[in-house]
CSV table of C-alpha atoms and ligand atoms in Angstrom, one decimal:
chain,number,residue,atom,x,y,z
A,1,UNK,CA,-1.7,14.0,23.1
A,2,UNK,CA,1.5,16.0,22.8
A,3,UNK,CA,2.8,16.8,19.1
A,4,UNK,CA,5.1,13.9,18.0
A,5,UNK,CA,6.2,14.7,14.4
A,6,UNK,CA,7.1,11.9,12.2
A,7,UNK,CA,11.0,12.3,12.6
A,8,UNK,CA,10.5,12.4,16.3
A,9,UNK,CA,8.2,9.5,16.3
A,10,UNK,CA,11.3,7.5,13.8
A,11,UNK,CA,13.9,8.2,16.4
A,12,UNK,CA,12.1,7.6,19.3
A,13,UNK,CA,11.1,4.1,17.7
A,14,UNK,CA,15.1,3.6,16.7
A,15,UNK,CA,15.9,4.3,20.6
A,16,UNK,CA,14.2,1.5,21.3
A,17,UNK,CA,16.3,-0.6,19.5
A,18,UNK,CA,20.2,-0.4,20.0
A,19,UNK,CA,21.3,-2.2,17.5
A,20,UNK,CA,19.1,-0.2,15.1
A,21,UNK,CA,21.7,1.4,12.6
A,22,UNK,CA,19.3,4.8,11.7
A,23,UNK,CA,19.4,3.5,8.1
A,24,UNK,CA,15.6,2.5,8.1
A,25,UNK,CA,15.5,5.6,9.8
A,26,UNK,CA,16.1,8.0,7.4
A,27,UNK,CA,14.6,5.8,4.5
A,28,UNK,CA,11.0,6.7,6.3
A,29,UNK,CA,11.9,10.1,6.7
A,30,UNK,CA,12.6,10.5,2.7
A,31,UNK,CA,9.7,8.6,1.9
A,32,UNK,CA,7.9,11.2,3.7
A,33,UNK,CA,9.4,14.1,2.3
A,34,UNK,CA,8.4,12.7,-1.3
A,35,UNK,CA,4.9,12.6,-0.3
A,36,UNK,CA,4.9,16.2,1.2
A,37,UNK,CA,5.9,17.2,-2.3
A,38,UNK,CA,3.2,14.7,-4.4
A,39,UNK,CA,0.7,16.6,-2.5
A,40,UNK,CA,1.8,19.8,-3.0
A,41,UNK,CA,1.2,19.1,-6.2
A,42,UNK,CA,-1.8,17.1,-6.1
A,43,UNK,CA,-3.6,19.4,-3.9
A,44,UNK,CA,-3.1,22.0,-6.6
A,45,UNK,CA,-4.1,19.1,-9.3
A,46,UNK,CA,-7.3,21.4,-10.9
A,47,UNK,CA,-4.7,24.6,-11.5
A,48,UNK,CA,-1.7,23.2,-12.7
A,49,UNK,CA,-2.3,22.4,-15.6
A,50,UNK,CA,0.9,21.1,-17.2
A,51,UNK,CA,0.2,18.6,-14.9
A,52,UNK,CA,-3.0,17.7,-15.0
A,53,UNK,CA,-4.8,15.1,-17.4
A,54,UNK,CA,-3.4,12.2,-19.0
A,55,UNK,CA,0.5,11.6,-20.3
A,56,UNK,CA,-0.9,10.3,-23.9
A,57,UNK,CA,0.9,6.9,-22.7
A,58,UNK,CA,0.4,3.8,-21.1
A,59,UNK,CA,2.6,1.6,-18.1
A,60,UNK,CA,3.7,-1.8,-18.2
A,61,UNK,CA,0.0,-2.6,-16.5
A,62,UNK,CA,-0.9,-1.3,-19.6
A,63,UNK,CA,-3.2,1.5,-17.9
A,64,UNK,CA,-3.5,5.2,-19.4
A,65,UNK,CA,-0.3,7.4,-17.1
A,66,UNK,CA,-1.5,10.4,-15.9
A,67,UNK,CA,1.4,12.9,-15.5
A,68,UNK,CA,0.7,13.3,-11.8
A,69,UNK,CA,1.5,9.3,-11.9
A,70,UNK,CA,4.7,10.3,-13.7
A,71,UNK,CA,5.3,12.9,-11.4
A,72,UNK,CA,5.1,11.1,-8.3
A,73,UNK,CA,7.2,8.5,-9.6
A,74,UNK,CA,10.1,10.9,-10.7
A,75,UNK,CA,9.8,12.6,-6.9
A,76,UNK,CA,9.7,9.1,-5.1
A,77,UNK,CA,13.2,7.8,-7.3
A,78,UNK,CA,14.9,11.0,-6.4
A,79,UNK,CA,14.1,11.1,-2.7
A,80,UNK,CA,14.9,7.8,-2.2
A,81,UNK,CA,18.4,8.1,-4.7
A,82,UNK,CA,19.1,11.2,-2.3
A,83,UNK,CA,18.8,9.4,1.1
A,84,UNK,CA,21.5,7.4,0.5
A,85,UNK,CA,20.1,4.5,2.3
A,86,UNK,CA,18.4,2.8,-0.8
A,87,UNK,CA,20.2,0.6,-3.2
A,88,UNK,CA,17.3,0.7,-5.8
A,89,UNK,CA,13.7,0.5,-6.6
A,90,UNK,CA,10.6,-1.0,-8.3
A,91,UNK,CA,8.0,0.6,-9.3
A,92,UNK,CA,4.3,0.4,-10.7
A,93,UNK,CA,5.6,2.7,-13.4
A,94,UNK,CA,8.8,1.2,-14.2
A,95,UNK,CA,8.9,-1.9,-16.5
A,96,UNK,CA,11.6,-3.2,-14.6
A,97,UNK,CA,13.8,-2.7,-10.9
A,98,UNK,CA,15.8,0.3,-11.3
A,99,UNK,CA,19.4,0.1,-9.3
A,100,UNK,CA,21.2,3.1,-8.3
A,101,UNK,CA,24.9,3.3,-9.3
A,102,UNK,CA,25.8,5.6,-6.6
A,103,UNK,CA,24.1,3.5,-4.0
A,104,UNK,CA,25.9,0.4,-4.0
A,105,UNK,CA,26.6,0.1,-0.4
A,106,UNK,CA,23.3,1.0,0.2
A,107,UNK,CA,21.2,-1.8,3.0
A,108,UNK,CA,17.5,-1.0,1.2
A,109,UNK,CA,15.3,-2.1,-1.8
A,110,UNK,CA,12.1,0.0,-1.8
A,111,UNK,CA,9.1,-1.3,-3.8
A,112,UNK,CA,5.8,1.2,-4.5
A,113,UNK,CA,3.2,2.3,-6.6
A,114,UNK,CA,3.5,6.0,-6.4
A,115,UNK,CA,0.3,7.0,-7.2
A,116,UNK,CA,-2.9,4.4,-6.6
A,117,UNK,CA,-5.9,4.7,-7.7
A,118,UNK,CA,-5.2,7.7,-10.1
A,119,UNK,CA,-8.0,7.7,-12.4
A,120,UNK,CA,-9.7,9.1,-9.2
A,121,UNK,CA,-7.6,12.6,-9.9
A,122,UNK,CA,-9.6,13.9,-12.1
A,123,UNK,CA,-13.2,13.5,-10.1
A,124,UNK,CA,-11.0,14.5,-6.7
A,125,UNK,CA,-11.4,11.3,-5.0
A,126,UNK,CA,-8.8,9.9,-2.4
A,127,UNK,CA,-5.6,9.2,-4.3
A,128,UNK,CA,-2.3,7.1,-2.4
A,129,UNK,CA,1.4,6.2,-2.6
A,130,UNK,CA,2.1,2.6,-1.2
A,131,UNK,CA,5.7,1.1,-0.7
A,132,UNK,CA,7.3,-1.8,0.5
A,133,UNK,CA,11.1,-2.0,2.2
A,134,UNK,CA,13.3,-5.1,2.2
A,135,UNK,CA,16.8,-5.4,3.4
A,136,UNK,CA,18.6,-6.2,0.2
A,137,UNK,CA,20.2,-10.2,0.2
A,138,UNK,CA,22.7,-9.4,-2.5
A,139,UNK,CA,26.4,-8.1,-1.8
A,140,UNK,CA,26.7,-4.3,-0.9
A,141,UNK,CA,29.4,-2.7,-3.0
A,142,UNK,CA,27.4,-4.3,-6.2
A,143,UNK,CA,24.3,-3.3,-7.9
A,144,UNK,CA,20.9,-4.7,-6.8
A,145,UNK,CA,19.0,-7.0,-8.2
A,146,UNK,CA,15.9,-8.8,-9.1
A,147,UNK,CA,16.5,-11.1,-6.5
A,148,UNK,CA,16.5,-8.4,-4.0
A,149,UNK,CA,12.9,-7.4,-5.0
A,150,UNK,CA,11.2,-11.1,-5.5
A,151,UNK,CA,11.0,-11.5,-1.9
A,152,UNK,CA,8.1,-13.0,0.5
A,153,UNK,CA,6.4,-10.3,1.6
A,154,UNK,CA,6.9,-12.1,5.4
A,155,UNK,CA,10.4,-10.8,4.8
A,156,UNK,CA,9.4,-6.8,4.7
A,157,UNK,CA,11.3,-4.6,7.0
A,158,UNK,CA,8.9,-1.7,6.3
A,159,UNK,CA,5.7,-1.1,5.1
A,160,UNK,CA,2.8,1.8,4.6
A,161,UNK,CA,0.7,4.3,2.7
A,162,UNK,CA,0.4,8.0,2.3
A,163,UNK,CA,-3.5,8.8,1.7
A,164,UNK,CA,-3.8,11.8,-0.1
A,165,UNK,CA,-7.6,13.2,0.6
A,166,UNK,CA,-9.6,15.7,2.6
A,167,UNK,CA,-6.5,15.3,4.7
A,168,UNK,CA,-3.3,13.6,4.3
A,169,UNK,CA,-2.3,11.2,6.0
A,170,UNK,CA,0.8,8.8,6.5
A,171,UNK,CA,0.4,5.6,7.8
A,172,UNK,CA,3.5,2.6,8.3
A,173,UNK,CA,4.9,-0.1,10.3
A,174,UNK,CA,8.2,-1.4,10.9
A,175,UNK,CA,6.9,-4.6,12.2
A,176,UNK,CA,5.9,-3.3,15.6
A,177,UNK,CA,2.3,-1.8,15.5
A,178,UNK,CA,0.6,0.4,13.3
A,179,UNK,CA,1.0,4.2,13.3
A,180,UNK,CA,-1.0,7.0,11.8
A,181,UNK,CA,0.5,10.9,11.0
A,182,UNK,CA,-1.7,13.3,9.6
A,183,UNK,CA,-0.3,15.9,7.6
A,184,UNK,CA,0.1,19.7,9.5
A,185,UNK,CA,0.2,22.2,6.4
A,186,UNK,CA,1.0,25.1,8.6
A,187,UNK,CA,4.4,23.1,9.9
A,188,UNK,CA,4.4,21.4,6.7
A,189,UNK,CA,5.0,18.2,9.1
A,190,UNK,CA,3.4,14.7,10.1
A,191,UNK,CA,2.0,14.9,13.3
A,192,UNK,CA,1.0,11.3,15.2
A,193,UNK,CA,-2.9,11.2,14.9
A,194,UNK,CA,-3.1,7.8,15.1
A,195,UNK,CA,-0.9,5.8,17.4
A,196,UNK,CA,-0.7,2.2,17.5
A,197,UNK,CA,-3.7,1.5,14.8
A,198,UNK,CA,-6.2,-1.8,16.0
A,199,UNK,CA,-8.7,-2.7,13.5
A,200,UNK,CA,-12.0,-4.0,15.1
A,201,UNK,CA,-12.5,-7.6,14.6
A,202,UNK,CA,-16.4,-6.9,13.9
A,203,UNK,CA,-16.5,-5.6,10.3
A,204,UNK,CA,-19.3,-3.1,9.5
A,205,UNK,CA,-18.3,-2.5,5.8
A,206,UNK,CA,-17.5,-5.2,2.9
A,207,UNK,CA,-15.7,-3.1,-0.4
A,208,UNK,CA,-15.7,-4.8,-3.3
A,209,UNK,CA,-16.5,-3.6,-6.8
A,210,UNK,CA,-20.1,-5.2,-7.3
A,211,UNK,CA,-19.9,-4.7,-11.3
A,212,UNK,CA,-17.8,-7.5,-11.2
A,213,UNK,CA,-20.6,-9.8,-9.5
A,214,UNK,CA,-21.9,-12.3,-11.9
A,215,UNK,CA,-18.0,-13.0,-13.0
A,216,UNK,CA,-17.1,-14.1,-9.4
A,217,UNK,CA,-16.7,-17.8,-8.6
A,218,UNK,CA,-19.9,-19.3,-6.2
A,219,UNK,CA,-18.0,-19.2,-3.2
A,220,UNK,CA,-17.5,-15.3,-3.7
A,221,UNK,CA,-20.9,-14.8,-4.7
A,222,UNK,CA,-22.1,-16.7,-1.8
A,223,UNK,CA,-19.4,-14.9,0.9
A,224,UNK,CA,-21.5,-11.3,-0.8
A,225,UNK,CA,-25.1,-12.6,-0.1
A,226,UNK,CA,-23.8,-13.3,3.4
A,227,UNK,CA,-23.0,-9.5,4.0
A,228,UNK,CA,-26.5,-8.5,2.1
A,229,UNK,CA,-28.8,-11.2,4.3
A,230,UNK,CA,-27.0,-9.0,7.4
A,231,UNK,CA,-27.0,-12.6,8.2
A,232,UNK,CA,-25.4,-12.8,12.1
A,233,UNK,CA,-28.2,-9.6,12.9
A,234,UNK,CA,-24.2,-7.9,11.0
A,235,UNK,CA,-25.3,-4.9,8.9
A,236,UNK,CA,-23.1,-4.6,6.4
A,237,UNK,CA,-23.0,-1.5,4.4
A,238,UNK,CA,-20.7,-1.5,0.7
A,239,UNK,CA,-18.2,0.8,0.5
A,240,UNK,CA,-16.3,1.0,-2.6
A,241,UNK,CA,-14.3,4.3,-3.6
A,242,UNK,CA,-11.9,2.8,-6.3
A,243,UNK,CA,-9.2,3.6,-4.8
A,244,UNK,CA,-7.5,0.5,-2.7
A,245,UNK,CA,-5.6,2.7,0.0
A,246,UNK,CA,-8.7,4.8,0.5
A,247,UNK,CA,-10.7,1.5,1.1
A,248,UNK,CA,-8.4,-0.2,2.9
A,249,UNK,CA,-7.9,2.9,5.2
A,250,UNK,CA,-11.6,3.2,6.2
A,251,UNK,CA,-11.0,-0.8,7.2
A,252,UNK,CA,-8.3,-0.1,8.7
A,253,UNK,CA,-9.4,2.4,11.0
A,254,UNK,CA,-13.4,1.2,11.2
A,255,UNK,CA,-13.4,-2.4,10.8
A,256,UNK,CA,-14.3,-4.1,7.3
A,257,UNK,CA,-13.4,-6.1,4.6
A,258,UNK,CA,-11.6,-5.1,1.4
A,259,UNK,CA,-11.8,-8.0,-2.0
A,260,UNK,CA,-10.7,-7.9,-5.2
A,261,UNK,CA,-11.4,-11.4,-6.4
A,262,UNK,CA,-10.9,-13.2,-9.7
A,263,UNK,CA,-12.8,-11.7,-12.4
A,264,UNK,CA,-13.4,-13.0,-16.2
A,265,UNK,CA,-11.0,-10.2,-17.3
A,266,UNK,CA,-8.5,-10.6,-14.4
A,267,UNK,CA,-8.9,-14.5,-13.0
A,268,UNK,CA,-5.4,-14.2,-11.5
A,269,UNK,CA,-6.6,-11.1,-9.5
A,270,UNK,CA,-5.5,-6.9,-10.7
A,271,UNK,CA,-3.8,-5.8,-7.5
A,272,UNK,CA,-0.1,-6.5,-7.4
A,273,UNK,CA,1.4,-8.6,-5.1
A,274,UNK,CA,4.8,-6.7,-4.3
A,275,UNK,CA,4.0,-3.0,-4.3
A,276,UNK,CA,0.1,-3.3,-3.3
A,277,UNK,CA,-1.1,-6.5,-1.8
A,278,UNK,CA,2.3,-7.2,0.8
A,279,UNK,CA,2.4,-3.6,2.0
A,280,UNK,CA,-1.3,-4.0,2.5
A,281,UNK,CA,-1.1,-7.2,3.8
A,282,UNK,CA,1.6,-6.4,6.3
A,283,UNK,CA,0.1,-3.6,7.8
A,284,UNK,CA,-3.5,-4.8,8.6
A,285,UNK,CA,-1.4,-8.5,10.2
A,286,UNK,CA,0.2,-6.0,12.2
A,287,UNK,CA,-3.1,-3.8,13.2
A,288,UNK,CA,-4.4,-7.2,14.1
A,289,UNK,CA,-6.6,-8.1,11.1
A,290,UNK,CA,-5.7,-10.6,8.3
A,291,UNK,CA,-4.9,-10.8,4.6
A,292,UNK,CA,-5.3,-13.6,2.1
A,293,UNK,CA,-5.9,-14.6,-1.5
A,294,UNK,CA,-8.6,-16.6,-0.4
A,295,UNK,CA,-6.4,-19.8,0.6
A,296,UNK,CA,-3.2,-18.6,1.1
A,297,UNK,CA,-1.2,-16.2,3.7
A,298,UNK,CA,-0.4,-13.3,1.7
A,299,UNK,CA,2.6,-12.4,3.1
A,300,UNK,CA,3.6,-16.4,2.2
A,301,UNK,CA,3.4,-16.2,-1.6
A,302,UNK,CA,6.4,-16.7,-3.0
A,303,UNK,CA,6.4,-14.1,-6.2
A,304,UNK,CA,8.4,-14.7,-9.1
A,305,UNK,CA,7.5,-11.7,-11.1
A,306,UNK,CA,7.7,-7.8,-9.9
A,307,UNK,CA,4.3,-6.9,-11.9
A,308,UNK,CA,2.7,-9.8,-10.5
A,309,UNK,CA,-0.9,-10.2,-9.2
A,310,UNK,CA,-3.1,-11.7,-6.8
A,311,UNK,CA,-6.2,-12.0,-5.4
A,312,UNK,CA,-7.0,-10.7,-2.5
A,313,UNK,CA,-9.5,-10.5,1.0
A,314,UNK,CA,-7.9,-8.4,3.6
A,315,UNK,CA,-9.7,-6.2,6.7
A,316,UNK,CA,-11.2,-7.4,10.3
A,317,UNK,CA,-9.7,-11.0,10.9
A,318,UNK,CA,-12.8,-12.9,11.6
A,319,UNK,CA,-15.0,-11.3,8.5
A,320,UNK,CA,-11.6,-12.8,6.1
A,321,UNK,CA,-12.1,-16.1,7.7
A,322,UNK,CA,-15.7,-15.7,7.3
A,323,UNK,CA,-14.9,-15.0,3.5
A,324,UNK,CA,-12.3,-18.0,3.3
A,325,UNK,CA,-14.9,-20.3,4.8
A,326,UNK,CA,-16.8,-19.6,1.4
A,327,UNK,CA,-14.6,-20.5,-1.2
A,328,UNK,CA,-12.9,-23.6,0.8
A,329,UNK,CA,-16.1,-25.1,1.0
B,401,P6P,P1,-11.7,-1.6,-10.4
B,401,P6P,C1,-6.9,1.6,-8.9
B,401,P6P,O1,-6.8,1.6,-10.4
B,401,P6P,C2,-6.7,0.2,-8.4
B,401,P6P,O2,-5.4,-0.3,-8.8
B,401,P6P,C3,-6.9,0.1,-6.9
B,401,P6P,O3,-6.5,1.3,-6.3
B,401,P6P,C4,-8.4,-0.1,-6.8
B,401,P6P,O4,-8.7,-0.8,-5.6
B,401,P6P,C5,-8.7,-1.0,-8.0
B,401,P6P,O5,-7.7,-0.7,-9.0
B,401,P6P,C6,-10.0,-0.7,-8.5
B,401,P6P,O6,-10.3,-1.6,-9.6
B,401,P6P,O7,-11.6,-2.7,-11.4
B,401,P6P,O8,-12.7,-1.9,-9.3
B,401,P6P,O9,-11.9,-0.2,-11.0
């Protein structure tokens, strides 16, 4: 396979499309410059050490910031203020949407959670940055706003994760496949590693966290003892890092499903819906798997809040209707 870098790869994509305005286009390239630095910085997580450890404060999720969280946020609102093609931003880390003055003409809203699954840092487990891009309804020449953001997640232009781990990898869709770029830290560029990304429809991994078990409702409980009865002569193996953009990724890629149910302590579901669940959710539709919250299309929920969460079942599409078939019963 020849060496496509990400730019290449974004305006070879925009050829394709004439009345593609390059806007998108150097959104995606931004995003990934922001992750080239996160990881420049993660990767030296264990020496930096005004970095490192815990920023003695908590979000609006009300979970403990660790600087690096901080840090990837701060890089993320600065690229994406810089590229000129974003209008404003929500974020995990911000209370509420942030517009940028200087960016009123701007086409873009970009929604993310710049560092997921960060209480992995610290025992070097995979770490990611996911983000969402919508075309802004409000007026250009005017500030965003909330509207802008509270979108279906049907309605995303862009989607996709940067997994930082033994290697780092970038993977996104604009709506017309699935494409993986791995990281080349001698060129200090995404390369395409993965092109056009299928997950297979035969699961061979469920990821769910088990602890939770005897707080899941019946039809959950009963969906799990299918995958342990390797019922179907399916072995199932659990896989469960913690870290949703690590397990989604080896789904992604391998086949399997991915569920973060109700629980007593979180019966609406933890992950958000805007900068988690529909970036997910958009992704594995488009790499030919399927997402839900157990009933419903997750790219159909209509959200009203940004911080706002939901259940969710999303990997190889015929293990999710297997999981569905459970808790319709
Ligand atoms: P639990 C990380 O904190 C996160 O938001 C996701 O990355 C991950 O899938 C989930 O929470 C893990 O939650 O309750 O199993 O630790």
């Amino acid at each position: 396979m020849r060496l496509v870098t990400l730019d290449e790869f974004i305006i070879e994509e925009q050829e394709r499309y004439p009345n593609a305005t390059g806007e998108l286009s150097g959104l995606l390239r931004d995003i990934g410059l922001a992750s080239k630095i996160v990881n420049r910085d993660l990767s030296r997580a264990g020496l930096v050490d005004s970095i490192l450890g815990d920023a003695e404060k908590t979000n609006i999720q009300g979970e403990e910031v660790k600087k690096l969280d901080e840090f990837a946020n701060s890089i993320l609102i600065k690229c994406l203020q810089n590229s000129g093609e974003c209008c404003g931003i929500a974020s995990e880390e911000e209370d509420t949407f942030v517009a940028f003055d200087n960016r009123k003409n701007a086409s873009y809203v970009v929604l993310f959670d710049p560092l997921d699954g960060s209480s992995n840092i610290d025992v070097i487990a995979p770490v990611g940055t996911i983000f969402s891009v919508f075309k802004r309804i409000s007026k250009h020449g005017e500030n965003c706003v909330l509207e802008d953001f509270l979108q279906k997640g049907d309605q995303q232009v862009a989607a996709g994760y940067v997994i930082y781990g033994s290697s780092t990898m970038l993977v996104y869709t604009t709506g017309n496949g699935v494409n993986g770029f791995t990281l080349e830290p001698s060129i200090g560029e995404f390369c395409l590693s993965h092109p056009s990304i299928q997950t297979p429809s035969n699961a061979k991994t469920y990821s769910v966290n088990q602890g939770n078990y005897n707080s899941f409702s019946e039809g959950t409980k009963q969906f799990i003892e299918y995958c342990q009865e390797n019922t179907d002569k399916k072995a199932y193996s659990l896989r469960y890092i913690g870290s949703m953009v690590a397990d989604i990724h080896r789904n992604l890629l391998k086949g399997g499903i991915f569920l973060y149910p109700a629980t007593k302590d979180t019966p609406g579901g933890k992950l958000r819906l805007m900068y988690e669940c529909n970036p997910m959710a958009f992704l594995q539709e488009q790499a030919g798997g399927k997402a839900s919250d157990g009933t419903n299309r997750i790219l159909e929920i209509k959200p009203t809040k940004l911080h706002e969460r939901t259940t969710i079942y999303i990997g190889s599409k015929a293990t999710v209707e297997k999981a569905e078939s459970y808790l319709n019963k």
